[in-house]
Amino acid sequence: MAPCHKVSGITGILCRRFCNKVVLTDHNEEVLKIIKKNIELHSCPENISPTSNGLVAEKLEWGNTDQIHEILQKHPGGFDFVLGADICFQQSNIPLLFDTVRQLLQVNKGRKCKFILAYVSRAKMMDSMIISEAFKFQMQMKEVPKTKCIVGNHEGVIYEITLK
Ligand SMILES: C[S@@+](CC[C@H](N)C(=O)[O-])C[C@H]1O[C@@H](n2cnc3c(N)ncnc32)[C@H](O)[C@@H]1O
């Protein structure tokens, strides 16, 4: 996908207002550069390094076990939330996305961690695929009430997804 976003990482940076630590990921090196730049721009002058403000960027290609393990090694406490904002574009990547999320959530299974998927519907096929993949990966998917909206020309909705 073309790394067109000067705003890449903004969702994660905003989430930092509500979380102690946010790890922003992408598989694309150009996008990662933009994310790191945005983290740097966001950091206060008194922070010695951009990472000391609770925001870090890590390379993650969905399904890449080495990268998933590396992230879990660096963040052994796991994650309370995995957030995906408008990330469902290619059907072939969806099983890898769900597999990755399952591995990240499983670390804290007892804590009922959540995958929040801010989904933008671009193809009917994808709409049904995310539901069937969640089922295959033994995840429970709930539409968050009152989150249906129009995003550009598309319908959007937020799903809350947990491990069964
Ligand atoms: C529309 S952007 C979403 C931007 C992001 N949620 C934000 O708030 O800035 C979709 C992103 O998903 C990433 N992506 C697509 N396929 C991926 C994959 N297989 N593994 C990891 N990231 C992927 C793309 O590189 C792109 O930056």
PDB file of C-alpha atoms and ligand atoms in Angstrom:
ATOM      1  CA  MET A   1       0.000   0.000   0.000  1.00  0.00           C
ATOM      2  CA  ALA A   2       1.291   3.464  -0.826  1.00  0.00           C
ATOM      3  CA  PRO A   3       2.702   5.234   2.215  1.00  0.00           C
ATOM      4  CA  CYS A   4       0.631   8.332   1.595  1.00  0.00           C
ATOM      5  CA  HIS A   5      -0.189   9.287   5.155  1.00  0.00           C
ATOM      6  CA  LYS A   6       1.485  12.287   6.674  1.00  0.00           C
ATOM      7  CA  VAL A   7      -0.906  11.613   9.566  1.00  0.00           C
ATOM      8  CA  SER A   8       0.167   8.013  10.135  1.00  0.00           C
ATOM      9  CA  GLY A   9       0.210   7.210  13.812  1.00  0.00           C
ATOM     10  CA  ILE A  10      -2.162   9.960  14.836  1.00  0.00           C
ATOM     11  CA  THR A  11      -4.721   7.444  16.192  1.00  0.00           C
ATOM     12  CA  GLY A  12      -2.059   5.830  18.395  1.00  0.00           C
ATOM     13  CA  ILE A  13      -0.664   9.185  19.490  1.00  0.00           C
ATOM     14  CA  LEU A  14      -4.178  10.279  20.536  1.00  0.00           C
ATOM     15  CA  CYS A  15      -4.641   6.984  22.431  1.00  0.00           C
ATOM     16  CA  ARG A  16      -1.617   7.867  24.517  1.00  0.00           C
ATOM     17  CA  ARG A  17      -3.873  10.389  26.297  1.00  0.00           C
ATOM     18  CA  PHE A  18      -5.710   7.433  27.829  1.00  0.00           C
ATOM     19  CA  CYS A  19      -2.962   4.777  28.106  1.00  0.00           C
ATOM     20  CA  ASN A  20       0.443   4.687  29.795  1.00  0.00           C
ATOM     21  CA  LYS A  21       2.163   3.138  26.851  1.00  0.00           C
ATOM     22  CA  VAL A  22       1.228   2.828  23.190  1.00  0.00           C
ATOM     23  CA  VAL A  23       3.121   0.711  20.666  1.00  0.00           C
ATOM     24  CA  LEU A  24       2.391   1.803  17.104  1.00  0.00           C
ATOM     25  CA  THR A  25       3.087  -0.756  14.398  1.00  0.00           C
ATOM     26  CA  ASP A  26       3.229  -0.978  10.637  1.00  0.00           C
ATOM     27  CA  HIS A  27       4.943  -3.226   8.093  1.00  0.00           C
ATOM     28  CA  ASN A  28       5.903  -0.446   5.751  1.00  0.00           C
ATOM     29  CA  GLU A  29       9.281   1.222   6.380  1.00  0.00           C
ATOM     30  CA  GLU A  30       8.149   4.548   4.890  1.00  0.00           C
ATOM     31  CA  VAL A  31       5.045   4.582   7.100  1.00  0.00           C
ATOM     32  CA  LEU A  32       7.215   3.701  10.110  1.00  0.00           C
ATOM     33  CA  LYS A  33       9.466   6.685   9.338  1.00  0.00           C
ATOM     34  CA  ILE A  34       6.416   8.971   9.301  1.00  0.00           C
ATOM     35  CA  ILE A  35       5.094   7.429  12.540  1.00  0.00           C
ATOM     36  CA  LYS A  36       8.493   7.965  14.231  1.00  0.00           C
ATOM     37  CA  LYS A  37       8.592  11.567  12.970  1.00  0.00           C
ATOM     38  CA  ASN A  38       5.064  12.153  14.323  1.00  0.00           C
ATOM     39  CA  ILE A  39       6.043  10.638  17.691  1.00  0.00           C
ATOM     40  CA  GLU A  40       9.075  12.932  17.764  1.00  0.00           C
ATOM     41  CA  LEU A  41       6.959  15.992  16.902  1.00  0.00           C
ATOM     42  CA  HIS A  42       4.540  15.006  19.633  1.00  0.00           C
ATOM     43  CA  SER A  43       7.156  14.575  22.349  1.00  0.00           C
ATOM     44  CA  CYS A  44       7.550  17.417  24.827  1.00  0.00           C
ATOM     45  CA  PRO A  45      10.922  19.229  24.857  1.00  0.00           C
ATOM     46  CA  GLU A  46      11.547  17.980  28.405  1.00  0.00           C
ATOM     47  CA  ASN A  47      11.479  14.347  27.262  1.00  0.00           C
ATOM     48  CA  ILE A  48      15.040  13.178  26.651  1.00  0.00           C
ATOM     49  CA  SER A  49      14.043  10.641  24.025  1.00  0.00           C
ATOM     50  CA  PRO A  50      10.793  10.227  22.077  1.00  0.00           C
ATOM     51  CA  THR A  51      10.281   6.781  23.653  1.00  0.00           C
ATOM     52  CA  SER A  52      10.244   8.278  27.156  1.00  0.00           C
ATOM     53  CA  ASN A  53       6.817   9.750  26.413  1.00  0.00           C
ATOM     54  CA  GLY A  54       5.203   6.291  26.302  1.00  0.00           C
ATOM     55  CA  LEU A  55       5.010   6.101  22.511  1.00  0.00           C
ATOM     56  CA  VAL A  56       7.072   3.634  20.501  1.00  0.00           C
ATOM     57  CA  ALA A  57       6.992   2.428  16.923  1.00  0.00           C
ATOM     58  CA  GLU A  58       7.753  -1.188  15.983  1.00  0.00           C
ATOM     59  CA  LYS A  59       7.861  -2.961  12.657  1.00  0.00           C
ATOM     60  CA  LEU A  60       5.133  -5.589  12.411  1.00  0.00           C
ATOM     61  CA  GLU A  61       4.000  -7.479   9.357  1.00  0.00           C
ATOM     62  CA  TRP A  62       0.868  -9.373  10.346  1.00  0.00           C
ATOM     63  CA  GLY A  63       1.648 -13.057  10.670  1.00  0.00           C
ATOM     64  CA  ASN A  64       5.399 -12.531  11.066  1.00  0.00           C
ATOM     65  CA  THR A  65       6.058 -14.713  14.115  1.00  0.00           C
ATOM     66  CA  ASP A  66       9.586 -13.373  14.696  1.00  0.00           C
ATOM     67  CA  GLN A  67       8.337  -9.792  14.805  1.00  0.00           C
ATOM     68  CA  ILE A  68       5.400 -10.726  17.054  1.00  0.00           C
ATOM     69  CA  HIS A  69       7.781 -12.492  19.485  1.00  0.00           C
ATOM     70  CA  GLU A  70      10.184  -9.560  19.410  1.00  0.00           C
ATOM     71  CA  ILE A  71       7.367  -7.161  20.308  1.00  0.00           C
ATOM     72  CA  LEU A  72       6.192  -9.446  23.127  1.00  0.00           C
ATOM     73  CA  GLN A  73       9.749  -9.738  24.410  1.00  0.00           C
ATOM     74  CA  LYS A  74      10.100  -5.958  24.499  1.00  0.00           C
ATOM     75  CA  HIS A  75       6.650  -5.590  26.080  1.00  0.00           C
ATOM     76  CA  PRO A  76       6.322  -8.715  28.251  1.00  0.00           C
ATOM     77  CA  GLY A  77       3.250  -7.391  30.076  1.00  0.00           C
ATOM     78  CA  GLY A  78       1.292  -7.707  26.849  1.00  0.00           C
ATOM     79  CA  PHE A  79      -1.430  -5.295  25.870  1.00  0.00           C
ATOM     80  CA  ASP A  80      -4.856  -4.365  27.231  1.00  0.00           C
ATOM     81  CA  PHE A  81      -6.031  -3.218  23.824  1.00  0.00           C
ATOM     82  CA  VAL A  82      -5.047  -3.815  20.256  1.00  0.00           C
ATOM     83  CA  LEU A  83      -6.438  -1.056  18.086  1.00  0.00           C
ATOM     84  CA  GLY A  84      -6.834  -1.293  14.335  1.00  0.00           C
ATOM     85  CA  ALA A  85      -8.106   1.821  12.591  1.00  0.00           C
ATOM     86  CA  ASP A  86      -9.034   1.367   8.938  1.00  0.00           C
ATOM     87  CA  ILE A  87      -6.644  -1.485   8.313  1.00  0.00           C
ATOM     88  CA  CYS A  88      -8.751  -3.996   6.348  1.00  0.00           C
ATOM     89  CA  PHE A  89      -7.864  -3.566   2.697  1.00  0.00           C
ATOM     90  CA  GLN A  90      -6.574  -6.885   1.378  1.00  0.00           C
ATOM     91  CA  GLN A  91      -8.509 -10.098   1.875  1.00  0.00           C
ATOM     92  CA  SER A  92      -5.390 -12.281   1.907  1.00  0.00           C
ATOM     93  CA  ASN A  93      -4.073 -10.362   4.953  1.00  0.00           C
ATOM     94  CA  ILE A  94      -7.160 -10.760   7.134  1.00  0.00           C
ATOM     95  CA  PRO A  95      -6.362 -14.250   8.523  1.00  0.00           C
ATOM     96  CA  LEU A  96      -2.828 -12.997   9.299  1.00  0.00           C
ATOM     97  CA  LEU A  97      -4.246  -9.948  11.039  1.00  0.00           C
ATOM     98  CA  PHE A  98      -6.535 -12.060  13.245  1.00  0.00           C
ATOM     99  CA  ASP A  99      -3.770 -14.564  13.974  1.00  0.00           C
ATOM    100  CA  THR A 100      -1.457 -11.712  15.027  1.00  0.00           C
ATOM    101  CA  VAL A 101      -4.104 -10.127  17.233  1.00  0.00           C
ATOM    102  CA  ARG A 102      -4.869 -13.509  18.839  1.00  0.00           C
ATOM    103  CA  GLN A 103      -1.179 -13.961  19.729  1.00  0.00           C
ATOM    104  CA  LEU A 104      -0.951 -10.447  21.169  1.00  0.00           C
ATOM    105  CA  LEU A 105      -4.146 -10.802  23.236  1.00  0.00           C
ATOM    106  CA  GLN A 106      -3.367 -14.295  24.491  1.00  0.00           C
ATOM    107  CA  VAL A 107      -0.521 -13.036  26.698  1.00  0.00           C
ATOM    108  CA  ASN A 108      -3.079 -11.479  29.037  1.00  0.00           C
ATOM    109  CA  LYS A 109      -5.964 -13.881  28.454  1.00  0.00           C
ATOM    110  CA  GLY A 110      -7.196 -13.639  32.038  1.00  0.00           C
ATOM    111  CA  ARG A 111      -7.523  -9.866  31.766  1.00  0.00           C
ATOM    112  CA  LYS A 112     -10.053  -9.998  28.889  1.00  0.00           C
ATOM    113  CA  CYS A 113      -8.022  -7.811  26.594  1.00  0.00           C
ATOM    114  CA  LYS A 114      -9.750  -6.351  23.572  1.00  0.00           C
ATOM    115  CA  PHE A 115      -9.168  -5.843  19.905  1.00  0.00           C
ATOM    116  CA  ILE A 116     -10.904  -2.633  18.908  1.00  0.00           C
ATOM    117  CA  LEU A 117     -11.398  -2.642  15.169  1.00  0.00           C
ATOM    118  CA  ALA A 118     -12.517   0.641  13.647  1.00  0.00           C
ATOM    119  CA  TYR A 119     -13.734  -0.937  10.459  1.00  0.00           C
ATOM    120  CA  VAL A 120     -14.349   0.857   7.175  1.00  0.00           C
ATOM    121  CA  SER A 121     -16.446  -1.179   4.785  1.00  0.00           C
ATOM    122  CA  ARG A 122     -14.890  -1.091   1.330  1.00  0.00           C
ATOM    123  CA  ALA A 123     -16.170  -4.429  -0.014  1.00  0.00           C
ATOM    124  CA  LYS A 124     -19.080  -6.691   0.966  1.00  0.00           C
ATOM    125  CA  MET A 125     -16.750  -9.688   0.714  1.00  0.00           C
ATOM    126  CA  MET A 126     -14.467  -8.157   3.366  1.00  0.00           C
ATOM    127  CA  ASP A 127     -17.446  -7.423   5.657  1.00  0.00           C
ATOM    128  CA  SER A 128     -18.325 -11.111   5.846  1.00  0.00           C
ATOM    129  CA  MET A 129     -14.688 -12.205   5.905  1.00  0.00           C
ATOM    130  CA  ILE A 130     -13.816 -10.344   9.096  1.00  0.00           C
ATOM    131  CA  ILE A 131     -16.800 -11.963  10.829  1.00  0.00           C
ATOM    132  CA  SER A 132     -15.882 -15.464   9.651  1.00  0.00           C
ATOM    133  CA  GLU A 133     -12.191 -14.988  10.550  1.00  0.00           C
ATOM    134  CA  ALA A 134     -13.081 -13.801  14.044  1.00  0.00           C
ATOM    135  CA  PHE A 135     -15.156 -16.968  14.398  1.00  0.00           C
ATOM    136  CA  LYS A 136     -12.334 -19.194  13.060  1.00  0.00           C
ATOM    137  CA  PHE A 137      -9.873 -17.677  15.527  1.00  0.00           C
ATOM    138  CA  GLN A 138     -12.376 -18.249  18.333  1.00  0.00           C
ATOM    139  CA  MET A 139     -13.015 -14.619  18.952  1.00  0.00           C
ATOM    140  CA  GLN A 140     -16.221 -12.958  19.953  1.00  0.00           C
ATOM    141  CA  MET A 141     -17.161  -9.927  17.913  1.00  0.00           C
ATOM    142  CA  LYS A 142     -19.573  -7.259  19.098  1.00  0.00           C
ATOM    143  CA  GLU A 143     -20.594  -4.153  17.250  1.00  0.00           C
ATOM    144  CA  VAL A 144     -20.225  -1.167  19.561  1.00  0.00           C
ATOM    145  CA  PRO A 145     -23.675   0.492  19.681  1.00  0.00           C
ATOM    146  CA  LYS A 146     -24.060   3.863  17.968  1.00  0.00           C
ATOM    147  CA  THR A 147     -20.709   3.700  16.188  1.00  0.00           C
ATOM    148  CA  LYS A 148     -22.078   3.226  12.667  1.00  0.00           C
ATOM    149  CA  CYS A 149     -21.144   6.248  10.611  1.00  0.00           C
ATOM    150  CA  ILE A 150     -20.140   7.376   7.150  1.00  0.00           C
ATOM    151  CA  VAL A 151     -16.385   7.670   6.531  1.00  0.00           C
ATOM    152  CA  GLY A 152     -15.870   9.428   3.202  1.00  0.00           C
ATOM    153  CA  ASN A 153     -17.981   7.340   0.822  1.00  0.00           C
ATOM    154  CA  HIS A 154     -17.923   4.268   3.011  1.00  0.00           C
ATOM    155  CA  GLU A 155     -19.785   2.909   5.995  1.00  0.00           C
ATOM    156  CA  GLY A 156     -17.774   2.615   9.173  1.00  0.00           C
ATOM    157  CA  VAL A 157     -18.408   0.830  12.430  1.00  0.00           C
ATOM    158  CA  ILE A 158     -16.423  -0.075  15.540  1.00  0.00           C
ATOM    159  CA  TYR A 159     -16.164  -3.705  16.651  1.00  0.00           C
ATOM    160  CA  GLU A 160     -15.040  -4.887  20.058  1.00  0.00           C
ATOM    161  CA  ILE A 161     -13.392  -8.281  19.692  1.00  0.00           C
ATOM    162  CA  THR A 162     -12.336 -10.570  22.537  1.00  0.00           C
ATOM    163  CA  LEU A 163     -10.929 -14.081  22.847  1.00  0.00           C
ATOM    164  CA  LYS A 164     -13.596 -16.652  23.728  1.00  0.00           C
TER     165      LYS A 164
HETATM  166  C1  LIG B   1      -5.261   3.351   6.203  1.00  0.00           C
HETATM  167  S1  LIG B   1      -3.774   3.003   7.035  1.00  0.00           S
HETATM  168  C2  LIG B   1      -4.281   3.113   8.712  1.00  0.00           C
HETATM  169  C3  LIG B   1      -3.548   4.152   9.460  1.00  0.00           C
HETATM  170  C4  LIG B   1      -3.462   4.014  10.962  1.00  0.00           C
HETATM  171  N1  LIG B   1      -4.491   3.211  11.549  1.00  0.00           N
HETATM  172  C5  LIG B   1      -3.427   5.359  11.613  1.00  0.00           C
HETATM  173  O1  LIG B   1      -4.319   5.643  12.396  1.00  0.00           O
HETATM  174  O2  LIG B   1      -2.536   6.134  11.329  1.00  0.00           O
HETATM  175  C6  LIG B   1      -3.542   1.245   6.910  1.00  0.00           C
HETATM  176  C7  LIG B   1      -2.149   0.815   7.353  1.00  0.00           C
HETATM  177  O3  LIG B   1      -2.128  -0.607   7.449  1.00  0.00           O
HETATM  178  C8  LIG B   1      -0.812  -1.032   7.113  1.00  0.00           C
HETATM  179  N2  LIG B   1      -0.840  -2.435   6.704  1.00  0.00           N
HETATM  180  C9  LIG B   1      -1.462  -2.952   5.616  1.00  0.00           C
HETATM  181  N3  LIG B   1      -1.219  -4.263   5.521  1.00  0.00           N
HETATM  182  C10 LIG B   1      -0.428  -4.588   6.574  1.00  0.00           C
HETATM  183  C11 LIG B   1       0.187  -5.815   7.010  1.00  0.00           C
HETATM  184  N4  LIG B   1       0.013  -6.936   6.324  1.00  0.00           N
HETATM  185  N5  LIG B   1       0.937  -5.788   8.127  1.00  0.00           N
HETATM  186  C12 LIG B   1       1.100  -4.636   8.816  1.00  0.00           C
HETATM  187  N6  LIG B   1       0.567  -3.436   8.455  1.00  0.00           N
HETATM  188  C13 LIG B   1      -0.186  -3.424   7.331  1.00  0.00           C
HETATM  189  C14 LIG B   1      -0.426  -0.113   5.955  1.00  0.00           C
HETATM  190  O4  LIG B   1       0.966  -0.029   5.760  1.00  0.00           O
HETATM  191  C15 LIG B   1      -1.064   1.214   6.365  1.00  0.00           C
HETATM  192  O5  LIG B   1      -0.151   2.093   6.981  1.00  0.00           O
END
